[in-house]
Coordinates of C-alpha atoms and ligand atoms in Angstrom, one line a residue:
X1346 CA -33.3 186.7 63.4
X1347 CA -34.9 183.9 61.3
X1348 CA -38.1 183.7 59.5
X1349 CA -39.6 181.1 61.2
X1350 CA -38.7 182.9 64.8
X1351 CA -40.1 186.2 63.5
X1352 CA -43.2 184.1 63.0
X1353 CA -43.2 182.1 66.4
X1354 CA -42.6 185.9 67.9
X1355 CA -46.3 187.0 66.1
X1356 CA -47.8 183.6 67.5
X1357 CA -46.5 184.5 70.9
X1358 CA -47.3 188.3 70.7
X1359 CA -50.4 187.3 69.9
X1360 CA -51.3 185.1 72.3
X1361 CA -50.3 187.4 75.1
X1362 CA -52.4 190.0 73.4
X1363 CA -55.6 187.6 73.7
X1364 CA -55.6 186.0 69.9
X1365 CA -55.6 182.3 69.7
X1366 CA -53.1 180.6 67.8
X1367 CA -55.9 179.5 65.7
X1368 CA -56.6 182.5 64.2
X1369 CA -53.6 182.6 62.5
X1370 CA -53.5 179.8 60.6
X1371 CA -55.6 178.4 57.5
X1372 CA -57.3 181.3 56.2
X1373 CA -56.9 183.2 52.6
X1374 CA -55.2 186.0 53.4
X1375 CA -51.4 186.2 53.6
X1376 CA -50.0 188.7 56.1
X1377 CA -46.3 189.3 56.0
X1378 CA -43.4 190.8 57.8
X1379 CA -41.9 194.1 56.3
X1380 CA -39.0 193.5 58.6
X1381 CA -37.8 190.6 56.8
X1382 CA -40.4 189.7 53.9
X1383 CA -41.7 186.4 55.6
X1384 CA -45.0 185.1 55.8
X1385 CA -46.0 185.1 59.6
X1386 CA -49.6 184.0 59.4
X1387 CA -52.6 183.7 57.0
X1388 CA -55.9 185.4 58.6
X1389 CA -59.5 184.9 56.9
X1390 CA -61.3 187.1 55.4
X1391 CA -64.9 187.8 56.1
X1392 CA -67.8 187.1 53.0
X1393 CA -69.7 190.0 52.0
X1394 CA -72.9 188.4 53.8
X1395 CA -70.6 188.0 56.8
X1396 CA -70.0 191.7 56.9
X1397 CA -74.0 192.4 56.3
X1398 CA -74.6 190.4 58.9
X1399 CA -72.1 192.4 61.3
X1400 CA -73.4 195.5 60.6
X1401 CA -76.9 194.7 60.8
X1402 CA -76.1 193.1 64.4
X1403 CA -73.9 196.5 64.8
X1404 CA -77.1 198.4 63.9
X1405 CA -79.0 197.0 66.8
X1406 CA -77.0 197.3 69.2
X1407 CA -76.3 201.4 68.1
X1408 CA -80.1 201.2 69.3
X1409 CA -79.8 200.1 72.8
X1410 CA -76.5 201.7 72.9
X1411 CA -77.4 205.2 72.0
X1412 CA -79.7 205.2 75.4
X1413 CA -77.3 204.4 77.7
X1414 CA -75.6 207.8 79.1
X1415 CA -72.8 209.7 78.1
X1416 CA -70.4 209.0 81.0
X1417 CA -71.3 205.6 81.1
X1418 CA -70.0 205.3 77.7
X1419 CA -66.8 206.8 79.0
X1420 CA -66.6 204.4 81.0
X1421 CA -66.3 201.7 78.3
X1422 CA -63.7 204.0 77.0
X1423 CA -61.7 204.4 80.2
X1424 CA -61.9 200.5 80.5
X1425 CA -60.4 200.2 76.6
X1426 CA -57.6 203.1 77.7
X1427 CA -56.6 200.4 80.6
X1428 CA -56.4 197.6 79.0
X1429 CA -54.3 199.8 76.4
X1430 CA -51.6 200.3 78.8
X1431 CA -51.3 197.0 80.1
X1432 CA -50.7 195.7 76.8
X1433 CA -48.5 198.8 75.1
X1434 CA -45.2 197.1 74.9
X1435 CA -46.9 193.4 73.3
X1436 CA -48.7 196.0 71.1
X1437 CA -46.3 198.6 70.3
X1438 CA -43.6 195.2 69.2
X1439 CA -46.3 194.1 67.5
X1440 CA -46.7 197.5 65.2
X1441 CA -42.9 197.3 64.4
X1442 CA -43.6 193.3 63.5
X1443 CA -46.5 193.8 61.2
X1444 CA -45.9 197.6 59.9
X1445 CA -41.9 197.8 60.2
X1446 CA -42.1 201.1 62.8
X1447 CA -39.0 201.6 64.9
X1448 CA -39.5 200.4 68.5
X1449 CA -40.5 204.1 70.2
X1450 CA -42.8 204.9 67.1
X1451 CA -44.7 201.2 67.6
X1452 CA -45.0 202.5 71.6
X1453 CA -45.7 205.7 70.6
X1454 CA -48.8 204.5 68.3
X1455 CA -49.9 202.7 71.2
X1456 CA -49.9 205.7 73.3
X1457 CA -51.7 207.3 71.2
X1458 CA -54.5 205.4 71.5
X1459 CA -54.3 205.9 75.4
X1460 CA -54.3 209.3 75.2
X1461 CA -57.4 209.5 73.0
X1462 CA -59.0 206.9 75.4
X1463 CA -58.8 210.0 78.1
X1464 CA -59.8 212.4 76.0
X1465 CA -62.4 210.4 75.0
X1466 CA -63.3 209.5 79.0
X1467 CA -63.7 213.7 79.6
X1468 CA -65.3 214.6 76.4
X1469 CA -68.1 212.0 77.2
X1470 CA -69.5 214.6 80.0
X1471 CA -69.0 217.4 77.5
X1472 CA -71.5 216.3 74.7
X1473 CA -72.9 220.0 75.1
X1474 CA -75.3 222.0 72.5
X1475 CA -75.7 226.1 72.7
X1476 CA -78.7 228.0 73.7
X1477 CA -79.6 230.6 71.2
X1478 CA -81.4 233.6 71.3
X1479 CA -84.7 233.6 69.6
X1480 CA -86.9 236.3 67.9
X1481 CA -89.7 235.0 69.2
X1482 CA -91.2 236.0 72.7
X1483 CA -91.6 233.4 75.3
X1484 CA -89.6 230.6 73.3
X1485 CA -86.0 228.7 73.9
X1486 CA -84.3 227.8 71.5
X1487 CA -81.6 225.2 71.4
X1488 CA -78.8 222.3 70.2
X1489 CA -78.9 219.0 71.1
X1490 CA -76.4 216.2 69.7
X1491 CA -77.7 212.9 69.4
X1492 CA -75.7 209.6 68.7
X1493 CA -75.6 209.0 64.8
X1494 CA -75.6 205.1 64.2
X1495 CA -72.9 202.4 62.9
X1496 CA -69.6 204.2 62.3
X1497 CA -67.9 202.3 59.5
X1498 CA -63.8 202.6 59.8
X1499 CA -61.9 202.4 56.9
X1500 CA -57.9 202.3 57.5
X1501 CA -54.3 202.4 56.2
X1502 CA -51.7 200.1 57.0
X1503 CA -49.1 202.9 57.8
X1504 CA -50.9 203.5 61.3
X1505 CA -52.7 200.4 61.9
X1506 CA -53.9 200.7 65.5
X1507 CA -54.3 204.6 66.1
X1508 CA -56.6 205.6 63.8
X1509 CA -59.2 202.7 64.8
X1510 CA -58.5 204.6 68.5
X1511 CA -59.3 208.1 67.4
X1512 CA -62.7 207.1 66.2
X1513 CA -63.3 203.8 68.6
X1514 CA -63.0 206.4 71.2
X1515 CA -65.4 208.6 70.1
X1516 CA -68.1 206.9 68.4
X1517 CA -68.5 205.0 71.5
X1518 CA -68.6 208.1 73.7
X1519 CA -71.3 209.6 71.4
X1520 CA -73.6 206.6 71.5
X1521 CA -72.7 205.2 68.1
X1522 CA -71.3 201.3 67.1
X1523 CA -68.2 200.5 65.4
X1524 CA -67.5 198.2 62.5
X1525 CA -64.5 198.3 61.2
X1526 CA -62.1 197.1 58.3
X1527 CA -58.3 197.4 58.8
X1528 CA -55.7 197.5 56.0
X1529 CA -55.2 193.9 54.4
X1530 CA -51.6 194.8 55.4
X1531 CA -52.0 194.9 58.8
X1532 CA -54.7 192.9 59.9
X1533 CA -52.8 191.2 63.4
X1534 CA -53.1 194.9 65.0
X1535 CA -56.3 194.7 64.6
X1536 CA -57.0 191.5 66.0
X1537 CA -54.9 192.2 68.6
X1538 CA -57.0 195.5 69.3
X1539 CA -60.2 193.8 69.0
X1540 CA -59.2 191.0 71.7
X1541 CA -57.8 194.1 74.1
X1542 CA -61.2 195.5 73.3
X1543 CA -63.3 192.0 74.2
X1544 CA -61.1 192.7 77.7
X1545 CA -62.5 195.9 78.0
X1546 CA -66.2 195.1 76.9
X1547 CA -66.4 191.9 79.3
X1548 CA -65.4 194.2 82.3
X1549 CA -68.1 196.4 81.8
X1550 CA -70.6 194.0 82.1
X1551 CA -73.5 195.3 79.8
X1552 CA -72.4 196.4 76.1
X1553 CA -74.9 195.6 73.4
X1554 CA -73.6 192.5 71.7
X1555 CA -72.1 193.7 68.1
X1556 CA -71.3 196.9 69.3
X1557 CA -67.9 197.7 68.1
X1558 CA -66.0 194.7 66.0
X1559 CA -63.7 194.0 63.2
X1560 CA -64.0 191.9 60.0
X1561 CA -61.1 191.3 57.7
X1562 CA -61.3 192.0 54.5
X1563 CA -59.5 193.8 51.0
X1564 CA -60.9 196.9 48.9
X1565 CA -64.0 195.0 48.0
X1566 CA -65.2 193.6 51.4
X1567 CA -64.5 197.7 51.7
X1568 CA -67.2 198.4 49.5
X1569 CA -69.4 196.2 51.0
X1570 CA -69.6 198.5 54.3
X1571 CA -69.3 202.2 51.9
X1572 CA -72.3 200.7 50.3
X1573 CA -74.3 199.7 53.2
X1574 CA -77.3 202.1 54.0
X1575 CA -77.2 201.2 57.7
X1576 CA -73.7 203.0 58.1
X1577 CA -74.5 206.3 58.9
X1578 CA -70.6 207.7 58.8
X1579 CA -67.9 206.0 56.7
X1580 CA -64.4 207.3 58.3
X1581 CA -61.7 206.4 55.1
X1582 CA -58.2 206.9 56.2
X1583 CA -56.1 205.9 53.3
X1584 CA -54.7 207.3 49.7
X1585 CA -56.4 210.3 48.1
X1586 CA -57.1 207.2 45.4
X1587 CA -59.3 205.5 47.8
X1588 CA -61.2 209.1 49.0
X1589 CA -62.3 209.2 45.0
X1590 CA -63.9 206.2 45.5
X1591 CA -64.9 206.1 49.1
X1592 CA -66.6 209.8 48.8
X1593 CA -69.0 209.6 46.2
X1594 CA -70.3 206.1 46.8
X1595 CA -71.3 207.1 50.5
X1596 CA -72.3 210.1 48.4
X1597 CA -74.9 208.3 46.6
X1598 CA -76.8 206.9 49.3
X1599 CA -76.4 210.5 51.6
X1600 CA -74.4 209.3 54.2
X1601 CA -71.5 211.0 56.0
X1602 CA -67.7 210.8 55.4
X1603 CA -64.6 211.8 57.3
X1604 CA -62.2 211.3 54.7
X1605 CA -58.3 211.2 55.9
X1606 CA -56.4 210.8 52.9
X1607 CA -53.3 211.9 51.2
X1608 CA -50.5 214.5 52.3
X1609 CA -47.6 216.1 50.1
X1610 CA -46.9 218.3 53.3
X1611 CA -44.0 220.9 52.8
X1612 CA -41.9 222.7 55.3
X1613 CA -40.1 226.4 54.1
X1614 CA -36.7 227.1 55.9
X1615 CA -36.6 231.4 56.2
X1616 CA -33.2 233.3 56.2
X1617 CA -34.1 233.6 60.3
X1618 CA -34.8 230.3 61.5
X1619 CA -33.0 228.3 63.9
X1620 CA -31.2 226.4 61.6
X1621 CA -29.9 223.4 64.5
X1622 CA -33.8 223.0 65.4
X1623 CA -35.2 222.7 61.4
X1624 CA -32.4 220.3 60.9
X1625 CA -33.9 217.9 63.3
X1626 CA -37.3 218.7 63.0
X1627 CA -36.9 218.2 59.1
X1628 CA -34.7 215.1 59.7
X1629 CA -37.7 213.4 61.9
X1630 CA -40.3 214.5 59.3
X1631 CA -39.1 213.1 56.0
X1632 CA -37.2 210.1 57.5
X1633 CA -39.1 209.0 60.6
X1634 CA -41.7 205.9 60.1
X1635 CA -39.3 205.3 56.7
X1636 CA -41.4 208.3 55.2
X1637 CA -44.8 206.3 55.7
X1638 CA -46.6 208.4 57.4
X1639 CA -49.7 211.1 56.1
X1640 CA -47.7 214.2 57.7
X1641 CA -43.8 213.3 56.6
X1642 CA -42.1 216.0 55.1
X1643 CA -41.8 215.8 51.5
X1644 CA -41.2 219.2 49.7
X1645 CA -39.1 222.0 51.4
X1646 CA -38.4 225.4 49.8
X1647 CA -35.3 227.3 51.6
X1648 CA -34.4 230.9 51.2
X1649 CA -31.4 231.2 48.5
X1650 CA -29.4 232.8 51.6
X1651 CA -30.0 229.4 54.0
X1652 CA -30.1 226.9 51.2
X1653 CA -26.2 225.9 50.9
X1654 CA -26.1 225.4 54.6
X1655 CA -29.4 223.9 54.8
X1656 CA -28.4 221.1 52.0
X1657 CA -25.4 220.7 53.4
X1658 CA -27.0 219.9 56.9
X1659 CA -29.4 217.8 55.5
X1660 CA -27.2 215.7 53.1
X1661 CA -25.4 215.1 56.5
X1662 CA -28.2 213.7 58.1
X1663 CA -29.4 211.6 55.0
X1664 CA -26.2 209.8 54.9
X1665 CA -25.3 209.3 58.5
X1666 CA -29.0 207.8 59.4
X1667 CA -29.0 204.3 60.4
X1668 CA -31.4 202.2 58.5
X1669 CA -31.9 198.8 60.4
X1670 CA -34.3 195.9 61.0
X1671 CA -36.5 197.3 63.5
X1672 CA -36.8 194.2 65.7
X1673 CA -33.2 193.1 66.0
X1674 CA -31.2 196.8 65.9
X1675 CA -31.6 200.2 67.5
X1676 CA -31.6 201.8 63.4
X1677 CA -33.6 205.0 62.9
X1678 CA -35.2 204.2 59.5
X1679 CA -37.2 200.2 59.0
X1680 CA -38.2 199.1 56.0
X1681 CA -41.2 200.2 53.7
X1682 CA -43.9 198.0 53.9
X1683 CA -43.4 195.8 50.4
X1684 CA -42.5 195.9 47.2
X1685 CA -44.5 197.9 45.5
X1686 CA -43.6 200.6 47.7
X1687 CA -39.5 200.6 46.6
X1688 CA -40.9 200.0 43.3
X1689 CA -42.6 203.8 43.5
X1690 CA -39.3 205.0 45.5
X1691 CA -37.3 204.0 42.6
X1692 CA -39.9 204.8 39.5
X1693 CA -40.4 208.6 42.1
X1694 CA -36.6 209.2 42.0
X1695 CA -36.2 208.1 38.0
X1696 CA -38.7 210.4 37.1
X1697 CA -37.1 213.8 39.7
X1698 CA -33.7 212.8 37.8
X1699 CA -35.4 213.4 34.3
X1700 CA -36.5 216.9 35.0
X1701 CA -33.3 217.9 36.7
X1702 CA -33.5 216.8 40.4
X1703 CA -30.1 215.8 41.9
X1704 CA -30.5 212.6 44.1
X1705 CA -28.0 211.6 47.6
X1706 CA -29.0 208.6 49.3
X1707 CA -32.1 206.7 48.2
X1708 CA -30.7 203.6 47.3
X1709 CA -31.8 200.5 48.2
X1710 CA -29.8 198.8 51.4
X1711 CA -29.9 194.9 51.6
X1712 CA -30.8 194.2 55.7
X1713 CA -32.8 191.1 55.7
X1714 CA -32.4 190.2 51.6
X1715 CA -34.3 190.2 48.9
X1716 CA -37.9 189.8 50.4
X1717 CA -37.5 193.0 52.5
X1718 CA -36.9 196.6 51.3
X1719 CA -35.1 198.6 52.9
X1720 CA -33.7 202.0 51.7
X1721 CA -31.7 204.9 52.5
X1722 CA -34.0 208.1 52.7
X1723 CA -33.2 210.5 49.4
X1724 CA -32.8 214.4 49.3
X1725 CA -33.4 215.7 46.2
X1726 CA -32.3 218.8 45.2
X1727 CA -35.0 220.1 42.8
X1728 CA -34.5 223.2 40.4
X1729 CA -38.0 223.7 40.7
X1730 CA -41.4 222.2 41.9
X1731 CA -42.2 220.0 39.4
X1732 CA -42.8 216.1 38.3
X1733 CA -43.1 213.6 41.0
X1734 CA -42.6 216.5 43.2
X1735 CA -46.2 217.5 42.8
X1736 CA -47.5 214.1 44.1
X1737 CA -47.3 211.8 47.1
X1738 CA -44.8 209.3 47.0
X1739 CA -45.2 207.0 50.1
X1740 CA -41.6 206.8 50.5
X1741 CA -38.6 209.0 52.2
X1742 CA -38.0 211.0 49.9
X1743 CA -37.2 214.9 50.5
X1744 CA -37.4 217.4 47.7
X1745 CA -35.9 220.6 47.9
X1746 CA -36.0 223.8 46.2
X1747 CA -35.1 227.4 46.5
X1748 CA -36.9 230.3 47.3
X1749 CA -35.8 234.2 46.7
X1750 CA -39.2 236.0 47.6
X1751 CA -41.3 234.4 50.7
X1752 CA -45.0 235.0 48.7
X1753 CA -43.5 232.8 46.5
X1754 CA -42.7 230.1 49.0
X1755 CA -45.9 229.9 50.0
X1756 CA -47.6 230.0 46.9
X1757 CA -45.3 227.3 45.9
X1758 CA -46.2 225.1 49.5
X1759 CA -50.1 225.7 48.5
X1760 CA -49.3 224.7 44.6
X1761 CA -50.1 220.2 45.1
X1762 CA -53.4 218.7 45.2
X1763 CA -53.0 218.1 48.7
X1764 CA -53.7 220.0 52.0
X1765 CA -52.7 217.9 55.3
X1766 CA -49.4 219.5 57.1
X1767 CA -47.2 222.1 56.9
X1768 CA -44.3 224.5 58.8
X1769 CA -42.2 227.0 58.4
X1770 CA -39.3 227.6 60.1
X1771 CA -38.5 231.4 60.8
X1772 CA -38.0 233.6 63.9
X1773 CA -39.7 236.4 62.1
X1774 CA -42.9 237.4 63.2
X1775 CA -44.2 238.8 60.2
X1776 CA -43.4 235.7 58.1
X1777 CA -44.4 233.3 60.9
X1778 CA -48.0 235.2 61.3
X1779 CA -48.4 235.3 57.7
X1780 CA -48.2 231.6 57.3
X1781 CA -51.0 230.9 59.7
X1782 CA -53.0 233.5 58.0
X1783 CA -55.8 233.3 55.9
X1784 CA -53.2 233.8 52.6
X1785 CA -50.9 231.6 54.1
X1786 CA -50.9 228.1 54.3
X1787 CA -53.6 226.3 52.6
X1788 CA -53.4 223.3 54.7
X1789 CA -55.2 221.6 57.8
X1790 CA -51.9 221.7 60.0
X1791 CA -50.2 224.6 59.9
X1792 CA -46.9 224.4 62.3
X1793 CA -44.5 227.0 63.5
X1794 CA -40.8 225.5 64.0
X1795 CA -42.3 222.5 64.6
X1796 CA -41.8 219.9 61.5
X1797 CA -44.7 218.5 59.7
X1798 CA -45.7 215.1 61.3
X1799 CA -46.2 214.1 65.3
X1800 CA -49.7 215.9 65.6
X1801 CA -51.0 215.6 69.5
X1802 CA -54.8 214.4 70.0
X1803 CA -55.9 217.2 71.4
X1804 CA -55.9 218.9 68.0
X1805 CA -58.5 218.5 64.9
X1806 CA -56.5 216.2 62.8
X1807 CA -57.2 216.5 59.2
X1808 CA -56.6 218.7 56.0
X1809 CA -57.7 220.3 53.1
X1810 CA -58.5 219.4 49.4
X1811 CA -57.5 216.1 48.3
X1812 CA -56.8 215.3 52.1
X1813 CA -60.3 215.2 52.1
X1814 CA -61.2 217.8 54.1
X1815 CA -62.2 215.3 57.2
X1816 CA -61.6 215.8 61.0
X1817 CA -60.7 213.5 63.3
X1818 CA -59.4 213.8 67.3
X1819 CA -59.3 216.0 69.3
X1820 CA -61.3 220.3 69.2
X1821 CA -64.7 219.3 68.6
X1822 CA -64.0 216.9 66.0
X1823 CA -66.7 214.4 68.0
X1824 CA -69.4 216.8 66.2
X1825 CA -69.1 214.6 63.0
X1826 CA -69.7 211.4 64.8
X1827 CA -73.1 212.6 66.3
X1828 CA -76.4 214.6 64.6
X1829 CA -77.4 218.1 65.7
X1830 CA -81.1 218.7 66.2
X1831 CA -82.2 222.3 66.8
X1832 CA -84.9 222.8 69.0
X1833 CA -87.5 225.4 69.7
X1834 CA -89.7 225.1 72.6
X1835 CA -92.6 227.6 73.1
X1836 CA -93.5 228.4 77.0
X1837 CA -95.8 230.9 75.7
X1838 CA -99.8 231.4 75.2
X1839 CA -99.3 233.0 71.7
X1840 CA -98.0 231.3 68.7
X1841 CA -95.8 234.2 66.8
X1842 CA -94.7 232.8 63.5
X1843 CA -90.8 233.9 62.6
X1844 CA -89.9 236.8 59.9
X1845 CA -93.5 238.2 61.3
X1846 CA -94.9 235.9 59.0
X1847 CA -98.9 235.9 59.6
X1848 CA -101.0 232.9 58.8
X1849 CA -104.7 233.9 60.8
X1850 CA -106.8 231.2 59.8
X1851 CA -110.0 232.2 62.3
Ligands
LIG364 P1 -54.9 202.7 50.6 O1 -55.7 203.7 50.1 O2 -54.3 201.7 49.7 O3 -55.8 201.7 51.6 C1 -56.4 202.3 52.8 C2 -57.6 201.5 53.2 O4 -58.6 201.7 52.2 C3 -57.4 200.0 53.2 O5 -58.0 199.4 54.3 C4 -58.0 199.5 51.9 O6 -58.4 198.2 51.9 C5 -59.2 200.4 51.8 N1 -59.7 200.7 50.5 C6 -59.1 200.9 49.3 N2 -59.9 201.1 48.3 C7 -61.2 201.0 48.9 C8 -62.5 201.1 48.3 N3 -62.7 201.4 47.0 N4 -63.5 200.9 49.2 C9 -63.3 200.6 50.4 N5 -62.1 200.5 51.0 C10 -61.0 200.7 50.2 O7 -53.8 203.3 51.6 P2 -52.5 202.7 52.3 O8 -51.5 202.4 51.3 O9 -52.9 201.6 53.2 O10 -52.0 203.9 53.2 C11 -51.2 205.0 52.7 C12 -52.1 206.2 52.3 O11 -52.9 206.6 53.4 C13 -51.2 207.4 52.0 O12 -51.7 208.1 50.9 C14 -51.3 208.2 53.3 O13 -51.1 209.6 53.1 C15 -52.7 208.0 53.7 N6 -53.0 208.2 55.1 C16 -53.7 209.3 55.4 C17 -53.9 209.6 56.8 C18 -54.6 210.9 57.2 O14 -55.0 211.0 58.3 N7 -54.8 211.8 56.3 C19 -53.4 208.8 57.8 C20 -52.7 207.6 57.4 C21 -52.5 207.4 56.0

């Protein structure tokens, strides 16, 4: 397929998604195709005044918006969840167009954002508080949540529409508006999302004007919202890079963060497991979404017993995948999203190759020429956890290692800076219960033959240490986009004070 029809399939996407040709055209920010390194529109970016403006605007409508009941705000959020699956194929094609995703991961994003829609829909009659037993005779004592204010959404380009859903979904069902700025590299999905939404908001008649928009905009138009006092929670979903800045400068002025930020998630492979199922499950972790995603497997340690079968399994895999142009073939692995990306899979794999590692696959596999870039996933067989192993490289690239004693496995899964998503792949109880134990697994997902990525939204999503330690989803992750008051009501005629504390002023 051609350049120039790649970009009259974006105009045309577009346009059935709701965004006028217009939009695309004229403005100073290039957006491009990682399918085939084309330029397929230039979007405009939004001033720093602009984006005061928007979230002042935001601001007031939080404060009609946060009196307006709980299940009526589902309702919005039911309305956002059908317009979401009249338009899942445009979208989904239009994820795999602007992000490189295979076909059923673009859909899949998309239905994503359905499901959270529904969960969003129930939870908005569930916005419950706890009664608590008080000391004190003749009192009640009690937890209400109350909507926060403007949510500020930060995110990556690696999901570009879900992780707007997961909070869209429930700021607005907790009384709180929305403001939020997408990754300069994917900034069609979220016009596209924003239109869907305009569908959404016109059907239910009554929104606050301002309540939930977009604004596009790089790092610094970024800043302009993390700095913004009127943004009661900044929600960052990006590199750990990013949460270093992000965190303390919402820090500074006391506001609140969910930070979702970066994974080195590991998987260990015990003498037990099922060895046809942690083949797949691995195979789908560190190759699926071309390695670009916050879960993908990245480090696996595999008993010494296991380990020649496992390798040989794996190297199988890594060399039989098909790697393709999304759009045009039915190839499991796309491309990464641009050049600086195979420029850290390349400088990654130099570096494992200097302290030993030994590399299959991972070379670079012309599909669309020189403007795209394309590789085959790489297995590295490391001697031991060390160098670029230790990071995140948002690439495909697998490192393994052997393990003799199973403390050590884990110790060496909990060893990296990171805490997002882990398994372990054994049909021993003992080992399998250990790993979800308090000594086990250090991170925020902790999976039991089940690979490292593909989380469900009924689940806190989030993880530990340099992930940030933010939740977002499903449990009772809503509690971060709303304020707990306790309250104490006295139906009483005395006034006892608590701890028996006396203060008698007669
Ligand atoms: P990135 O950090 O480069 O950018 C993410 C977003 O942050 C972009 O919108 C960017 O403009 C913005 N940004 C960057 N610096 C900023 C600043 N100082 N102030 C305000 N905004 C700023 O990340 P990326 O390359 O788009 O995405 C890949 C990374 O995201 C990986 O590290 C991946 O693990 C992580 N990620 C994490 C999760 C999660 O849920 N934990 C999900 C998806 C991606």
């Amino acid at each position: 397929m051609s350049a120039s029809s790649r970009k009259s399939e974006t105009i045309e996407l577009m346009g059935k998604l709701g965004v006028k040709p217009e939009a695309l055209e004229g403005g100073d920010l290039a957006v491009y195709s990682p399918t085939n390194g084309e330029k397929i529109a230039d979007v405009k970016k939004s001033s720093a005044s602009e984006i005061n403006a928007q979230i002042e605007k935001a601001h007031e409508a939080f404060k009609k918006w946060r009196t307006v009941p709980g299940p009526r705000r589902g309702e919005l959020v039911r309305l956002l969840g059908e317009e979401l699956r009249a338009a899942k194929d445009d979208l989904g094609r239009l994820v795999s167009l602007e992000a490189g995703k295979i076909p059923s991961e673009g859909a899949g994003e998309v239905q994503e954002m359905i499901d959270i829609c529904d969960f969003a829909v129930g939870l908005s009659r569930q916005l419950y508080g706890l009664t608590i037993a008080t000391e004190r005779q003749d009192h009640r004592m009690m937890e209400t949540w109350h909507p926060l204010g403007v949510v500020g959404v930060i995110s990556a380009f690696n999901f570009p529409v879900a992780v707007w859903s997961w909070n869209a979904a429930l700021a607005l069902a907790c009384g709180n508006a929305v403001v939020w700025k997408p990754s300069e590299k994917s900034p069609l999905t979220a016009l596209a999302c924003q239109a869907i939404l305009d569908r959404a908001l016109k059907k239910f008649g009554d929104a606050p004007e301002g309540l939930i928009t977009t604004f596009i905009a790089e790092r610094d138009g970024g800043e302009v919202m993390v700095d913004h006092e009127k943004v009661a929670l900044v929600s960052a979903t990006g590199s750990t890079r990013m949460g270093r800045q992000v965190g303390p400068r919402v820090a500074q002025r006391f506001g609140r963060t969910i930070l979702e930020l970066g994974g080195n998630n590991a998987g260990i492979v015990c003498p037990s497991a099922d060895m046809d199922m942690a083949v797949r499950a691995i195979a789908f972790g560190a190759m699926g979404t071309a390695g670009q995603r916050c879960t993908t497997t990245r480090r696996l340690f595999v008993h010494e017993s296991v380990y020649d079968d496992m390798v040989a399994q794996l190297k199988k895999a890594y060399l039989g995948v098909t790697i393709g142009d999304p759009l045009s073939s039915d190839a499991l692995v796309g491309p990464l999203i641009d050049k600086e990306a195979g420029d850290n899979m390349e400088k990654a794999l130099e570096a494992a190759k200097a302290v030993g590692g030994k590399v299959t696959g991972g070379e670079r596999v012309d599909v669309n020429g020189d403007a795209s870039y394309y590789f085959r996933p790489a297995l590295v067989e490391m001697p031991e956890q060390t160098g670029p192993m230790l990071e995140e490289t948002f690439a495909p690239i697998l490192y393994v290692t052997k393990y003799s004693d199973f403390e050590d496995a884990i110790a060496m899964q909990n060893a990296v800076g990171a805490g997002l998503s882990s398994c372990i792949f054994t049909l021993n109880v003992r080992e399998a219960e250990t790993f979800l134990s308090a000594v086990g697994s250090d991170c925020g997902i902790t999976n039991v033959n089940i690979g490292t990525s593909g989380a469900e939204v009924g689940g806190a999503f989030g993880g530990e240490k340099e992930t940030g330690g933010g939740r977002e989803s499903g449990s009772d992750a809503w509690k971060a986009y709303m304020r707990r008051a306790t309250n104490t009501v006295n139906y009483g005629t005395a006034l006892p004070l608590a701890q028996g504390v006396s203060f008698d002023i007669d």
